[in-house]
């Protein structure tokens, strides 16, 4: 079975985005409302030239509104920001979002890719099992290093294209707390609780 056919078994490439939105991150120069908690994650891709962004989705339990964690955000359309330069090969951002307290779940991912003069969206045909986590007022909830590796293959014209992705979710506390201290200095004294998904359940078997 060739690369393209095998990837179709795992992934759906769509040409329409969902309604998920990316919230504003913590302003490092501002005082955060004590009624809020903070969601912290390192969101990255492997730097493949065809990847325009990598997204992970979360939502409050019992609600339909989808929220998004972006590896690059709007800046990625011009020059991809990278908070992890010199730390590892992953490229992306450490994101700290002010969030209302409550029960949430991380439930899916997407690669936003260039596609022969246009663009496309790669998401799993069957979403991974949701990962539940809790946001508490005055605390940081760290949900890990959320990374997506690109799976490439050649089309019928022999052109190499990004046809799929494979999430790699790990506990990157040491790396990400180090970045936190410089990027979000107003969060240094906030207590951190860790709730990292089981990355094995998110990987796509090949």
mmCIF file of N, CA, C and O in Angstrom, residues 111-194:
data_model
loop_
_atom_site.group_PDB
_atom_site.id
_atom_site.type_symbol
_atom_site.label_atom_id
_atom_site.label_comp_id
_atom_site.label_asym_id
_atom_site.label_seq_id
_atom_site.Cartn_x
_atom_site.Cartn_y
_atom_site.Cartn_z
ATOM 1 N N UNK A 111 -3.478 20.007 11.420
ATOM 2 C CA UNK A 111 -2.356 20.662 10.750
ATOM 3 C C UNK A 111 -2.926 21.532 9.637
ATOM 4 O O UNK A 111 -3.719 21.064 8.815
ATOM 5 N N UNK A 112 -2.529 22.788 9.611
ATOM 6 C CA UNK A 112 -2.926 23.739 8.570
ATOM 7 C C UNK A 112 -1.756 23.801 7.597
ATOM 8 O O UNK A 112 -0.652 24.219 7.955
ATOM 9 N N UNK A 113 -1.963 23.340 6.349
ATOM 10 C CA UNK A 113 -0.850 23.150 5.413
ATOM 11 C C UNK A 113 -1.087 23.878 4.094
ATOM 12 O O UNK A 113 -2.230 24.125 3.693
ATOM 13 N N UNK A 114 0.006 24.211 3.426
ATOM 14 C CA UNK A 114 -0.088 24.735 2.063
ATOM 15 C C UNK A 114 -0.369 23.565 1.134
ATOM 16 O O UNK A 114 0.096 22.442 1.355
ATOM 17 N N UNK A 115 -1.134 23.834 0.088
ATOM 18 C CA UNK A 115 -1.576 22.747 -0.782
ATOM 19 C C UNK A 115 -1.633 23.226 -2.233
ATOM 20 O O UNK A 115 -2.621 23.767 -2.690
ATOM 21 N N UNK A 116 -0.498 23.087 -2.972
ATOM 22 C CA UNK A 116 -0.446 23.385 -4.403
ATOM 23 C C UNK A 116 -1.066 24.747 -4.744
ATOM 24 O O UNK A 116 -1.999 24.854 -5.533
ATOM 25 N N UNK A 117 -0.557 25.771 -4.121
ATOM 26 C CA UNK A 117 -1.045 27.115 -4.386
ATOM 27 C C UNK A 117 -2.198 27.532 -3.511
ATOM 28 O O UNK A 117 -2.600 28.696 -3.514
ATOM 29 N N UNK A 118 -2.743 26.594 -2.742
ATOM 30 C CA UNK A 118 -3.840 26.901 -1.826
ATOM 31 C C UNK A 118 -3.477 26.435 -0.427
ATOM 32 O O UNK A 118 -2.335 26.543 0.005
ATOM 33 N N UNK A 119 -4.452 25.898 0.267
ATOM 34 C CA UNK A 119 -4.207 25.422 1.623
ATOM 35 C C UNK A 119 -5.176 24.287 1.943
ATOM 36 O O UNK A 119 -6.188 24.080 1.263
ATOM 37 N N UNK A 120 -4.871 23.548 2.980
ATOM 38 C CA UNK A 120 -5.721 22.441 3.391
ATOM 39 C C UNK A 120 -5.608 22.220 4.883
ATOM 40 O O UNK A 120 -4.743 22.797 5.554
ATOM 41 N N UNK A 121 -6.476 21.374 5.403
ATOM 42 C CA UNK A 121 -6.522 21.090 6.827
ATOM 43 C C UNK A 121 -6.499 19.582 7.030
ATOM 44 O O UNK A 121 -7.297 18.859 6.442
ATOM 45 N N UNK A 122 -5.581 19.114 7.860
ATOM 46 C CA UNK A 122 -5.428 17.690 8.119
ATOM 47 C C UNK A 122 -5.805 17.406 9.570
ATOM 48 O O UNK A 122 -5.219 17.971 10.493
ATOM 49 N N UNK A 123 -6.800 16.558 9.756
ATOM 50 C CA UNK A 123 -7.239 16.158 11.088
ATOM 51 C C UNK A 123 -7.473 14.650 11.093
ATOM 52 O O UNK A 123 -7.666 14.049 10.033
ATOM 53 N N UNK A 124 -7.469 14.024 12.257
ATOM 54 C CA UNK A 124 -7.680 12.574 12.291
ATOM 55 C C UNK A 124 -9.111 12.206 11.914
ATOM 56 O O UNK A 124 -10.053 12.902 12.284
ATOM 57 N N UNK A 125 -9.247 11.118 11.157
ATOM 58 C CA UNK A 125 -10.574 10.633 10.775
ATOM 59 C C UNK A 125 -11.371 10.255 12.019
ATOM 60 O O UNK A 125 -12.566 10.533 12.121
ATOM 61 N N UNK A 126 -10.679 9.619 12.983
ATOM 62 C CA UNK A 126 -11.289 9.288 14.267
ATOM 63 C C UNK A 126 -10.560 10.077 15.350
ATOM 64 O O UNK A 126 -9.371 9.846 15.582
ATOM 65 N N UNK A 127 -11.228 11.025 16.000
ATOM 66 C CA UNK A 127 -10.552 11.844 17.014
ATOM 67 C C UNK A 127 -10.011 10.992 18.157
ATOM 68 O O UNK A 127 -10.547 9.915 18.463
ATOM 69 N N UNK A 128 -8.937 11.449 18.796
ATOM 70 C CA UNK A 128 -8.383 10.718 19.945
ATOM 71 C C UNK A 128 -9.312 10.795 21.143
ATOM 72 O O UNK A 128 -10.233 11.623 21.165
ATOM 73 N N UNK A 129 -9.100 9.945 22.131
ATOM 74 C CA UNK A 129 -9.931 10.038 23.347
ATOM 75 C C UNK A 129 -9.684 11.367 24.041
ATOM 76 O O UNK A 129 -8.535 11.774 24.221
ATOM 77 N N UNK A 130 -10.738 12.086 24.435
ATOM 78 C CA UNK A 130 -10.545 13.385 25.085
ATOM 79 C C UNK A 130 -9.759 13.246 26.386
ATOM 80 O O UNK A 130 -9.869 12.261 27.106
ATOM 81 N N UNK A 131 -8.959 14.267 26.664
ATOM 82 C CA UNK A 131 -8.210 14.320 27.917
ATOM 83 C C UNK A 131 -8.822 15.391 28.809
ATOM 84 O O UNK A 131 -8.899 16.558 28.436
ATOM 85 N N UNK A 132 -9.284 14.997 29.984
ATOM 86 C CA UNK A 132 -9.927 15.930 30.910
ATOM 87 C C UNK A 132 -8.894 16.605 31.806
ATOM 88 O O UNK A 132 -7.924 15.970 32.244
ATOM 89 N N UNK A 133 -9.117 17.885 32.086
ATOM 90 C CA UNK A 133 -8.252 18.604 33.018
ATOM 91 C C UNK A 133 -9.062 19.692 33.707
ATOM 92 O O UNK A 133 -10.142 20.073 33.251
ATOM 93 N N UNK A 134 -8.537 20.171 34.823
ATOM 94 C CA UNK A 134 -9.233 21.142 35.652
ATOM 95 C C UNK A 134 -8.480 22.462 35.684
ATOM 96 O O UNK A 134 -7.251 22.476 35.822
ATOM 97 N N UNK A 135 -9.199 23.545 35.522
ATOM 98 C CA UNK A 135 -8.638 24.888 35.683
ATOM 99 C C UNK A 135 -9.128 25.446 37.019
ATOM 100 O O UNK A 135 -10.330 25.448 37.298
ATOM 101 N N UNK A 136 -8.190 25.901 37.847
ATOM 102 C CA UNK A 136 -8.529 26.490 39.140
ATOM 103 C C UNK A 136 -8.096 27.949 39.187
ATOM 104 O O UNK A 136 -7.048 28.304 38.617
ATOM 105 N N UNK A 137 -8.884 28.779 39.835
ATOM 106 C CA UNK A 137 -8.552 30.195 39.970
ATOM 107 C C UNK A 137 -7.213 30.355 40.679
ATOM 108 O O UNK A 137 -6.943 29.686 41.680
ATOM 109 N N UNK A 138 -6.368 31.228 40.131
ATOM 110 C CA UNK A 138 -5.088 31.514 40.760
ATOM 111 C C UNK A 138 -4.025 30.458 40.568
ATOM 112 O O UNK A 138 -2.965 30.517 41.193
ATOM 113 N N UNK A 139 -4.288 29.463 39.688
ATOM 114 C CA UNK A 139 -3.321 28.397 39.437
ATOM 115 C C UNK A 139 -3.102 28.215 37.938
ATOM 116 O O UNK A 139 -3.951 28.556 37.114
ATOM 117 N N UNK A 140 -1.937 27.648 37.607
ATOM 118 C CA UNK A 140 -1.614 27.269 36.224
ATOM 119 C C UNK A 140 -1.859 25.775 36.070
ATOM 120 O O UNK A 140 -1.435 24.982 36.917
ATOM 121 N N UNK A 141 -2.547 25.400 35.005
ATOM 122 C CA UNK A 141 -2.675 23.985 34.648
ATOM 123 C C UNK A 141 -1.859 23.734 33.390
ATOM 124 O O UNK A 141 -2.155 24.276 32.319
ATOM 125 N N UNK A 142 -0.807 22.940 33.527
ATOM 126 C CA UNK A 142 0.087 22.634 32.401
ATOM 127 C C UNK A 142 -0.340 21.311 31.766
ATOM 128 O O UNK A 142 -0.411 20.283 32.448
ATOM 129 N N UNK A 143 -0.639 21.351 30.456
ATOM 130 C CA UNK A 143 -1.115 20.141 29.781
ATOM 131 C C UNK A 143 -0.086 19.551 28.812
ATOM 132 O O UNK A 143 -0.417 18.711 27.987
ATOM 133 N N UNK A 144 1.170 19.993 28.934
ATOM 134 C CA UNK A 144 2.236 19.300 28.219
ATOM 135 C C UNK A 144 2.757 19.980 26.979
ATOM 136 O O UNK A 144 2.343 21.072 26.587
ATOM 137 N N UNK A 145 3.717 19.282 26.376
ATOM 138 C CA UNK A 145 4.229 19.669 25.066
ATOM 139 C C UNK A 145 3.355 19.016 24.012
ATOM 140 O O UNK A 145 3.368 17.785 23.854
ATOM 141 N N UNK A 146 2.583 19.821 23.296
ATOM 142 C CA UNK A 146 1.635 19.318 22.291
ATOM 143 C C UNK A 146 2.273 19.496 20.914
ATOM 144 O O UNK A 146 2.284 20.588 20.353
ATOM 145 N N UNK A 147 2.798 18.409 20.387
ATOM 146 C CA UNK A 147 3.593 18.462 19.159
ATOM 147 C C UNK A 147 2.937 17.616 18.063
ATOM 148 O O UNK A 147 2.303 16.602 18.358
ATOM 149 N N UNK A 148 3.091 18.046 16.806
ATOM 150 C CA UNK A 148 2.615 17.242 15.670
ATOM 151 C C UNK A 148 3.741 17.086 14.660
ATOM 152 O O UNK A 148 4.292 18.084 14.155
ATOM 153 N N UNK A 149 4.110 15.837 14.378
ATOM 154 C CA UNK A 149 5.059 15.540 13.300
ATOM 155 C C UNK A 149 4.306 15.442 11.978
ATOM 156 O O UNK A 149 3.186 14.917 11.924
ATOM 157 N N UNK A 150 4.922 15.935 10.927
ATOM 158 C CA UNK A 150 4.314 15.896 9.597
ATOM 159 C C UNK A 150 4.624 14.573 8.903
ATOM 160 O O UNK A 150 5.757 14.076 8.966
ATOM 161 N N UNK A 151 3.630 13.997 8.254
ATOM 162 C CA UNK A 151 3.816 12.807 7.429
ATOM 163 C C UNK A 151 3.707 13.232 5.972
ATOM 164 O O UNK A 151 2.680 13.768 5.550
ATOM 165 N N UNK A 152 4.770 13.022 5.224
ATOM 166 C CA UNK A 152 4.806 13.460 3.822
ATOM 167 C C UNK A 152 4.815 12.260 2.887
ATOM 168 O O UNK A 152 5.217 11.161 3.251
ATOM 169 N N UNK A 153 4.368 12.497 1.682
ATOM 170 C CA UNK A 153 4.388 11.478 0.639
ATOM 171 C C UNK A 153 4.292 12.152 -0.709
ATOM 172 O O UNK A 153 4.023 13.359 -0.795
ATOM 173 N N UNK A 154 4.511 11.410 -1.775
ATOM 174 C CA UNK A 154 4.476 11.980 -3.121
ATOM 175 C C UNK A 154 3.123 11.726 -3.773
ATOM 176 O O UNK A 154 2.541 10.653 -3.634
ATOM 177 N N UNK A 155 2.622 12.747 -4.485
ATOM 178 C CA UNK A 155 1.373 12.574 -5.217
ATOM 179 C C UNK A 155 1.642 11.896 -6.551
ATOM 180 O O UNK A 155 2.777 11.461 -6.829
ATOM 181 N N UNK A 156 0.622 11.793 -7.384
ATOM 182 C CA UNK A 156 0.758 11.075 -8.654
ATOM 183 C C UNK A 156 1.719 11.759 -9.625
ATOM 184 O O UNK A 156 2.154 11.158 -10.601
ATOM 185 N N UNK A 157 2.056 13.022 -9.342
ATOM 186 C CA UNK A 157 3.014 13.750 -10.184
ATOM 187 C C UNK A 157 4.421 13.718 -9.603
ATOM 188 O O UNK A 157 5.333 14.351 -10.124
ATOM 189 N N UNK A 158 4.595 12.984 -8.510
ATOM 190 C CA UNK A 158 5.905 12.879 -7.893
ATOM 191 C C UNK A 158 6.271 14.052 -7.006
ATOM 192 O O UNK A 158 7.432 14.190 -6.603
ATOM 193 N N UNK A 159 5.294 14.898 -6.689
ATOM 194 C CA UNK A 159 5.549 16.069 -5.847
ATOM 195 C C UNK A 159 5.332 15.693 -4.388
ATOM 196 O O UNK A 159 4.310 15.106 -4.034
ATOM 197 N N UNK A 160 6.292 16.023 -3.532
ATOM 198 C CA UNK A 160 6.186 15.715 -2.110
ATOM 199 C C UNK A 160 5.206 16.669 -1.434
ATOM 200 O O UNK A 160 5.321 17.890 -1.560
ATOM 201 N N UNK A 161 4.226 16.097 -0.748
ATOM 202 C CA UNK A 161 3.207 16.890 -0.060
ATOM 203 C C UNK A 161 2.996 16.369 1.356
ATOM 204 O O UNK A 161 3.240 15.202 1.639
ATOM 205 N N UNK A 162 2.535 17.251 2.217
ATOM 206 C CA UNK A 162 2.148 16.843 3.565
ATOM 207 C C UNK A 162 0.769 16.192 3.483
ATOM 208 O O UNK A 162 -0.217 16.844 3.153
ATOM 209 N N UNK A 163 0.693 14.882 3.762
ATOM 210 C CA UNK A 163 -0.562 14.148 3.674
ATOM 211 C C UNK A 163 -1.129 13.788 5.043
ATOM 212 O O UNK A 163 -2.271 13.335 5.146
ATOM 213 N N UNK A 164 -0.333 13.944 6.085
ATOM 214 C CA UNK A 164 -0.820 13.534 7.394
ATOM 215 C C UNK A 164 -0.002 14.119 8.514
ATOM 216 O O UNK A 164 0.962 14.854 8.305
ATOM 217 N N UNK A 165 -0.423 13.793 9.727
ATOM 218 C CA UNK A 165 0.285 14.244 10.910
ATOM 219 C C UNK A 165 0.212 13.185 11.984
ATOM 220 O O UNK A 165 -0.668 12.312 11.970
ATOM 221 N N UNK A 166 1.151 13.248 12.915
ATOM 222 C CA UNK A 166 1.185 12.287 14.011
ATOM 223 C C UNK A 166 1.514 13.031 15.304
ATOM 224 O O UNK A 166 2.626 13.523 15.470
ATOM 225 N N UNK A 167 0.542 13.160 16.208
ATOM 226 C CA UNK A 167 0.793 13.891 17.455
ATOM 227 C C UNK A 167 1.828 13.189 18.326
ATOM 228 O O UNK A 167 1.896 11.960 18.367
ATOM 229 N N UNK A 168 2.622 13.995 19.012
ATOM 230 C CA UNK A 168 3.594 13.489 19.973
ATOM 231 C C UNK A 168 3.465 14.352 21.226
ATOM 232 O O UNK A 168 4.033 15.438 21.302
ATOM 233 N N UNK A 169 2.677 13.876 22.189
ATOM 234 C CA UNK A 169 2.385 14.642 23.401
ATOM 235 C C UNK A 169 3.219 14.094 24.546
ATOM 236 O O UNK A 169 3.136 12.908 24.874
ATOM 237 N N UNK A 170 4.030 14.961 25.147
ATOM 238 C CA UNK A 170 4.922 14.547 26.221
ATOM 239 C C UNK A 170 4.966 15.611 27.310
ATOM 240 O O UNK A 170 4.577 16.761 27.097
ATOM 241 N N UNK A 171 5.454 15.216 28.454
ATOM 242 C CA UNK A 171 5.652 16.144 29.563
ATOM 243 C C UNK A 171 6.969 16.886 29.347
ATOM 244 O O UNK A 171 8.050 16.299 29.450
ATOM 245 N N UNK A 172 6.867 18.155 29.019
ATOM 246 C CA UNK A 172 8.048 18.990 28.782
ATOM 247 C C UNK A 172 8.150 20.074 29.859
ATOM 248 O O UNK A 172 8.496 21.224 29.579
ATOM 249 N N UNK A 173 7.871 19.681 31.088
ATOM 250 C CA UNK A 173 7.843 20.652 32.181
ATOM 251 C C UNK A 173 9.137 21.442 32.297
ATOM 252 O O UNK A 173 9.126 22.683 32.418
ATOM 253 N N UNK A 174 10.277 20.760 32.263
ATOM 254 C CA UNK A 174 11.562 21.442 32.424
ATOM 255 C C UNK A 174 11.762 22.500 31.346
ATOM 256 O O UNK A 174 12.112 23.653 31.639
ATOM 257 N N UNK A 175 11.523 22.131 30.100
ATOM 258 C CA UNK A 175 11.672 23.081 28.978
ATOM 259 C C UNK A 175 10.703 24.231 29.100
ATOM 260 O O UNK A 175 11.076 25.409 28.971
ATOM 261 N N UNK A 176 9.436 23.910 29.342
ATOM 262 C CA UNK A 176 8.395 24.922 29.263
ATOM 263 C C UNK A 176 8.381 25.862 30.463
ATOM 264 O O UNK A 176 8.080 27.053 30.329
ATOM 265 N N UNK A 177 8.719 25.367 31.640
ATOM 266 C CA UNK A 177 8.806 26.260 32.801
ATOM 267 C C UNK A 177 9.982 27.222 32.637
ATOM 268 O O UNK A 177 9.917 28.390 33.051
ATOM 269 N N UNK A 178 11.054 26.739 32.010
ATOM 270 C CA UNK A 178 12.188 27.617 31.730
ATOM 271 C C UNK A 178 11.772 28.770 30.821
ATOM 272 O O UNK A 178 12.130 29.937 31.050
ATOM 273 N N UNK A 179 10.985 28.468 29.786
ATOM 274 C CA UNK A 179 10.487 29.517 28.887
ATOM 275 C C UNK A 179 9.495 30.421 29.610
ATOM 276 O O UNK A 179 9.498 31.646 29.426
ATOM 277 N N UNK A 180 8.659 29.829 30.447
ATOM 278 C CA UNK A 180 7.669 30.590 31.207
ATOM 279 C C UNK A 180 8.327 31.719 32.001
ATOM 280 O O UNK A 180 7.813 32.841 32.056
ATOM 281 N N UNK A 181 9.462 31.440 32.609
ATOM 282 C CA UNK A 181 10.116 32.415 33.473
ATOM 283 C C UNK A 181 10.555 33.667 32.722
ATOM 284 O O UNK A 181 10.648 34.747 33.310
ATOM 285 N N UNK A 182 10.841 33.521 31.425
ATOM 286 C CA UNK A 182 11.269 34.683 30.641
ATOM 287 C C UNK A 182 10.126 35.301 29.834
ATOM 288 O O UNK A 182 10.062 36.514 29.683
ATOM 289 N N UNK A 183 9.211 34.457 29.353
ATOM 290 C CA UNK A 183 8.129 34.972 28.497
ATOM 291 C C UNK A 183 6.967 35.537 29.310
ATOM 292 O O UNK A 183 6.345 36.524 28.914
ATOM 293 N N UNK A 184 6.656 34.883 30.411
ATOM 294 C CA UNK A 184 5.531 35.305 31.253
ATOM 295 C C UNK A 184 6.024 35.496 32.690
ATOM 296 O O UNK A 184 5.671 34.732 33.597
ATOM 297 N N UNK A 185 6.812 36.531 32.904
ATOM 298 C CA UNK A 185 7.417 36.743 34.223
ATOM 299 C C UNK A 185 6.368 37.015 35.296
ATOM 300 O O UNK A 185 6.620 36.796 36.485
ATOM 301 N N UNK A 186 5.176 37.475 34.895
ATOM 302 C CA UNK A 186 4.121 37.734 35.882
ATOM 303 C C UNK A 186 3.458 36.452 36.387
ATOM 304 O O UNK A 186 2.603 36.508 37.268
ATOM 305 N N UNK A 187 3.855 35.299 35.839
ATOM 306 C CA UNK A 187 3.304 34.019 36.289
ATOM 307 C C UNK A 187 4.293 33.206 37.121
ATOM 308 O O UNK A 187 3.978 32.086 37.544
ATOM 309 N N UNK A 188 5.481 33.742 37.354
ATOM 310 C CA UNK A 188 6.541 32.970 38.017
ATOM 311 C C UNK A 188 6.098 32.419 39.364
ATOM 312 O O UNK A 188 6.427 31.282 39.735
ATOM 313 N N UNK A 189 5.344 33.204 40.109
ATOM 314 C CA UNK A 189 4.965 32.788 41.459
ATOM 315 C C UNK A 189 3.632 32.037 41.526
ATOM 316 O O UNK A 189 3.168 31.702 42.627
ATOM 317 N N UNK A 190 3.036 31.786 40.388
ATOM 318 C CA UNK A 190 1.772 31.043 40.387
ATOM 319 C C UNK A 190 2.051 29.544 40.579
ATOM 320 O O UNK A 190 2.978 28.999 39.973
ATOM 321 N N UNK A 191 1.260 28.858 41.401
ATOM 322 C CA UNK A 191 1.416 27.403 41.534
ATOM 323 C C UNK A 191 1.035 26.701 40.232
ATOM 324 O O UNK A 191 0.141 27.153 39.505
ATOM 325 N N UNK A 192 1.736 25.614 39.939
ATOM 326 C CA UNK A 192 1.510 24.861 38.693
ATOM 327 C C UNK A 192 1.056 23.449 39.010
ATOM 328 O O UNK A 192 1.704 22.732 39.781
ATOM 329 N N UNK A 193 -0.076 23.057 38.437
ATOM 330 C CA UNK A 193 -0.500 21.660 38.489
ATOM 331 C C UNK A 193 -0.335 21.069 37.089
ATOM 332 O O UNK A 193 -0.509 21.772 36.084
ATOM 333 N N UNK A 194 0.031 19.819 37.024
ATOM 334 C CA UNK A 194 0.314 19.164 35.747
ATOM 335 C C UNK A 194 -0.769 18.151 35.413
ATOM 336 O O UNK A 194 -1.162 17.345 36.258
#
